[in-house]
Short mmCIF file of C-alpha atoms in Angstrom, two decimals:
data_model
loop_
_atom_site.label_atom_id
_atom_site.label_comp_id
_atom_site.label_asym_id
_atom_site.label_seq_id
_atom_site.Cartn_x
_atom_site.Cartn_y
_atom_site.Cartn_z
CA UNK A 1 0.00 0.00 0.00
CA UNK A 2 0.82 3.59 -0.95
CA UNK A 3 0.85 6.01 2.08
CA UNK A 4 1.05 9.75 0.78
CA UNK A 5 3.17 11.88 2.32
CA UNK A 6 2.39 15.53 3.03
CA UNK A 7 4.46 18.31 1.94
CA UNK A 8 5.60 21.07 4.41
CA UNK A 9 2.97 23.71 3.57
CA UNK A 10 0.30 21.54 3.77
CA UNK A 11 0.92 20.12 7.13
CA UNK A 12 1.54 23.92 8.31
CA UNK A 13 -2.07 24.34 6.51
CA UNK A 14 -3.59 21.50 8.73
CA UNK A 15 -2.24 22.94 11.85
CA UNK A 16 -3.07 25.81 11.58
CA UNK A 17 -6.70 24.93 10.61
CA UNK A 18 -6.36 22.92 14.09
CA UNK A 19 -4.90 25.83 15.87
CA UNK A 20 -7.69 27.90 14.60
CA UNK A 21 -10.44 25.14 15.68
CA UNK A 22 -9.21 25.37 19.36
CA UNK A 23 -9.36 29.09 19.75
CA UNK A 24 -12.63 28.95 18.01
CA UNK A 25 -14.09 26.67 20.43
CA UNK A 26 -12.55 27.86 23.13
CA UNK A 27 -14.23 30.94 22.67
CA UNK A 28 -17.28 29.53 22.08
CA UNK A 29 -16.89 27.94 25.80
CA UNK A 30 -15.75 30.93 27.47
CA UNK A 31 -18.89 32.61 25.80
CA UNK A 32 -21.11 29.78 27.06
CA UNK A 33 -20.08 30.03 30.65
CA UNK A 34 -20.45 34.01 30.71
CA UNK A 35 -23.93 33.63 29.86
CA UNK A 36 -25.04 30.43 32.05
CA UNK A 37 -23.41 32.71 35.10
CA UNK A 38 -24.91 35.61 34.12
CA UNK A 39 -28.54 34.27 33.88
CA UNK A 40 -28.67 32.51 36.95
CA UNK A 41 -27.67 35.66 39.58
CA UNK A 42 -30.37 36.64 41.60
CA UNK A 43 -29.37 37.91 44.78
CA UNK A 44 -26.42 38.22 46.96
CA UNK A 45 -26.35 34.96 47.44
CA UNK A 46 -25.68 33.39 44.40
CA UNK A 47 -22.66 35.85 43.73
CA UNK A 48 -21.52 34.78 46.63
CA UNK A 49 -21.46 31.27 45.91
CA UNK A 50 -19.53 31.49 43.04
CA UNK A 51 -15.44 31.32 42.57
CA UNK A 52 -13.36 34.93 42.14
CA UNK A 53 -12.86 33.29 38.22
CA UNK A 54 -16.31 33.36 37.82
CA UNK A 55 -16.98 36.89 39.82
CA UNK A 56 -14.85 38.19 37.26
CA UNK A 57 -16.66 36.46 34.03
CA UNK A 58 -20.10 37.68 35.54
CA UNK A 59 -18.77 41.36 35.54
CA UNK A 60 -17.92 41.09 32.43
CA UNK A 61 -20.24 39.75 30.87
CA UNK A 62 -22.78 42.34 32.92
CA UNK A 63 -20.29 45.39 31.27
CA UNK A 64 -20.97 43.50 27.74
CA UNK A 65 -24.98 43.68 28.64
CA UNK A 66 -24.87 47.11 28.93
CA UNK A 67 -23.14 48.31 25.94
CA UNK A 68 -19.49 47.86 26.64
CA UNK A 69 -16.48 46.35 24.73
CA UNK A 70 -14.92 44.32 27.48
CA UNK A 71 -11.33 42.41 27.54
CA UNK A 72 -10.55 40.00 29.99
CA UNK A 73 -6.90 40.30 31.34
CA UNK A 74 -7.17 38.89 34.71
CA UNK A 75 -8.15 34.83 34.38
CA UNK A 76 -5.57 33.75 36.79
CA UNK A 77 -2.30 34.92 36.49
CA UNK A 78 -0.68 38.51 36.80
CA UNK A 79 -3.73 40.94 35.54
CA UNK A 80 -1.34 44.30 36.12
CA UNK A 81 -3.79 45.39 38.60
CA UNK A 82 -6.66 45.38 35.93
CA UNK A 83 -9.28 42.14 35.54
CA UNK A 84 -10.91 44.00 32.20
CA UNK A 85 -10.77 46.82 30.01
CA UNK A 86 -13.50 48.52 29.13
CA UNK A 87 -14.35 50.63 26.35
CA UNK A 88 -17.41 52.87 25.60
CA UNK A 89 -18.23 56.11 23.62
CA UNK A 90 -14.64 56.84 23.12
CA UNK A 91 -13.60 56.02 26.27
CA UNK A 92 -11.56 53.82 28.46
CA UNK A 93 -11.89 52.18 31.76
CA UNK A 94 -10.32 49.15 34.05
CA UNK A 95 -12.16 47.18 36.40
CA UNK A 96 -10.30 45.67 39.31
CA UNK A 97 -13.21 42.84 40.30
CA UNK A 98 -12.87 41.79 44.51
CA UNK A 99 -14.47 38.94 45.67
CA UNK A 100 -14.56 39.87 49.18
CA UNK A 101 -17.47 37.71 50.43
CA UNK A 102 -17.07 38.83 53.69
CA UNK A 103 -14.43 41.29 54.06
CA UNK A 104 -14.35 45.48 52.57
CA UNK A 105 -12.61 46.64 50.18
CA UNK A 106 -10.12 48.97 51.59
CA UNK A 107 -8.43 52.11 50.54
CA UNK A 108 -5.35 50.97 49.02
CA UNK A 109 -7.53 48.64 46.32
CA UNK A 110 -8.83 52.08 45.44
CA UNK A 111 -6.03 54.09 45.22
CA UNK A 112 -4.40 51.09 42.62
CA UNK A 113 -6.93 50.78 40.89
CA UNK A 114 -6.65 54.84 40.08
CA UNK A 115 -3.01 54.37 39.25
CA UNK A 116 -3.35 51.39 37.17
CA UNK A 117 -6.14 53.45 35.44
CA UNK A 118 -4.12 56.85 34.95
CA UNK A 119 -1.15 53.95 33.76
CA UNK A 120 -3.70 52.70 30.96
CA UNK A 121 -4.50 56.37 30.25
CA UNK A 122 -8.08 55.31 30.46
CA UNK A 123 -10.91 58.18 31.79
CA UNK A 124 -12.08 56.01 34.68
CA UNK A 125 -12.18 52.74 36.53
CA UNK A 126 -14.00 50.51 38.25
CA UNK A 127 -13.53 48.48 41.76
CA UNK A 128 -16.58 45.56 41.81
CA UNK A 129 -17.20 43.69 44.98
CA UNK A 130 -19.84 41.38 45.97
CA UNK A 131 -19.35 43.12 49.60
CA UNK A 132 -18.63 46.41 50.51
CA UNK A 133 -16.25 49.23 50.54
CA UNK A 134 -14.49 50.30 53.79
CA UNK A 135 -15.38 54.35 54.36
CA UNK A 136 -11.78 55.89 53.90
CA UNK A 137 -12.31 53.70 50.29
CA UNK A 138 -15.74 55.66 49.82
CA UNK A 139 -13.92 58.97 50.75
CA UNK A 140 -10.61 58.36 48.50
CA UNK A 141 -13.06 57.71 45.28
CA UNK A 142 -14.89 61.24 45.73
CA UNK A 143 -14.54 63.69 43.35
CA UNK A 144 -12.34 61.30 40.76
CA UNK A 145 -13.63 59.12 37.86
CA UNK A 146 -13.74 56.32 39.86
CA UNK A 147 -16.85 53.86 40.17
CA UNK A 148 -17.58 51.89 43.33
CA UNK A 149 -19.62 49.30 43.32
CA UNK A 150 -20.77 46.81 45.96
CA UNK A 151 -23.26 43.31 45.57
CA UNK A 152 -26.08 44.91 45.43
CA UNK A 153 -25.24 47.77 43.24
CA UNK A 154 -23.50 44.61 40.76
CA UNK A 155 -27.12 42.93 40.96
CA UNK A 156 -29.26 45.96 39.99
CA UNK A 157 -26.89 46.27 37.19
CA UNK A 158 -27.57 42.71 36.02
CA UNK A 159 -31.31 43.73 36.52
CA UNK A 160 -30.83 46.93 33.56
CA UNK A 161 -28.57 44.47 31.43
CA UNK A 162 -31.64 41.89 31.14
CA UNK A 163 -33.90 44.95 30.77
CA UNK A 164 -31.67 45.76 27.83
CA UNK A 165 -31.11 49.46 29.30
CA UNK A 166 -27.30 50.36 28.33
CA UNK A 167 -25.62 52.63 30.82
CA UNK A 168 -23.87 55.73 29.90
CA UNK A 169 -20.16 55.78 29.77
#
């Protein structure tokens, strides 16, 4: 029997066709589990249960709901102090996502999260908890372009995304 054997470009054609496969359905996946997070939030509780890798899908995804372009960058290893980019109108913003199911999120998250935002030269940024923020936190984000936002505040977001209501940048 006759076996053919495959020249050079064509075997760099067929990887690369297999490369392209993976990513494909990789994103596809990724895509998948955004949405089956994002549709079964309901309270507190339910953000709570899930893992920080999730947390951070779910805010995402709730960004992409309501109008913006999101990148991930966080995922697991070293996110530069930024779990997503956002962009909107023109402009640019970071979200630092904090899973803090019990704890605040203090000052010095905030004041990062400002320099990792004036680093990206973006126009704001974002901290997202599913708890709260610790007062000298609320008092630090005053007066700059800076967006706190706690559980509750996350779940009445996820409440305008299914309402299809974008928010303004």
């Amino acid at each position: 029997m006759n076996v053919p054997t495959l020249q050079p470009f064509e075997l760099l054609a067929i990887l690369a066709l297999l490369s392209a496969s993976a990513a494909l359905w990789g994103h596809v996946r990724r895509r998948l589990r955004r949405r089956k997070l994002w549709t079964r939030q309901r309270d507190l509780s339910t953000l709570k249960a899930m893992t920080w890798q999730e947390f951070e899908l779910l805010v995402g995804e709730t960004f992409r709901r309501l109008g913006y372009q999101v990148i991930e960058t966080g995922g697991g290893g070293a996110d530069g102090g930024a779990d997503l980019l956002l962009a909107k109108g023109g402009r640019r913003f970071v979200v630092q996502c904090k899973h803090y199911k019990t704890g605040r999120v203090g000052a010095p998250v905030v004041r990062e999260v400002v320099g990792v935002a004036v680093h990206e030269k973006a126009q704001g940024a974002f901290v997202v908890t599913v708890g709260s923020f610790t007062r000298a936190a609320e008092a630090f984000a005053k007066g700059k372009p800076l967006h706190l936002i706690d559980g509750g505040q996350l779940m009445a977001m996820i409440e305008k995304g299914r309402a299809g209501k974008r928010l303004k940048p």
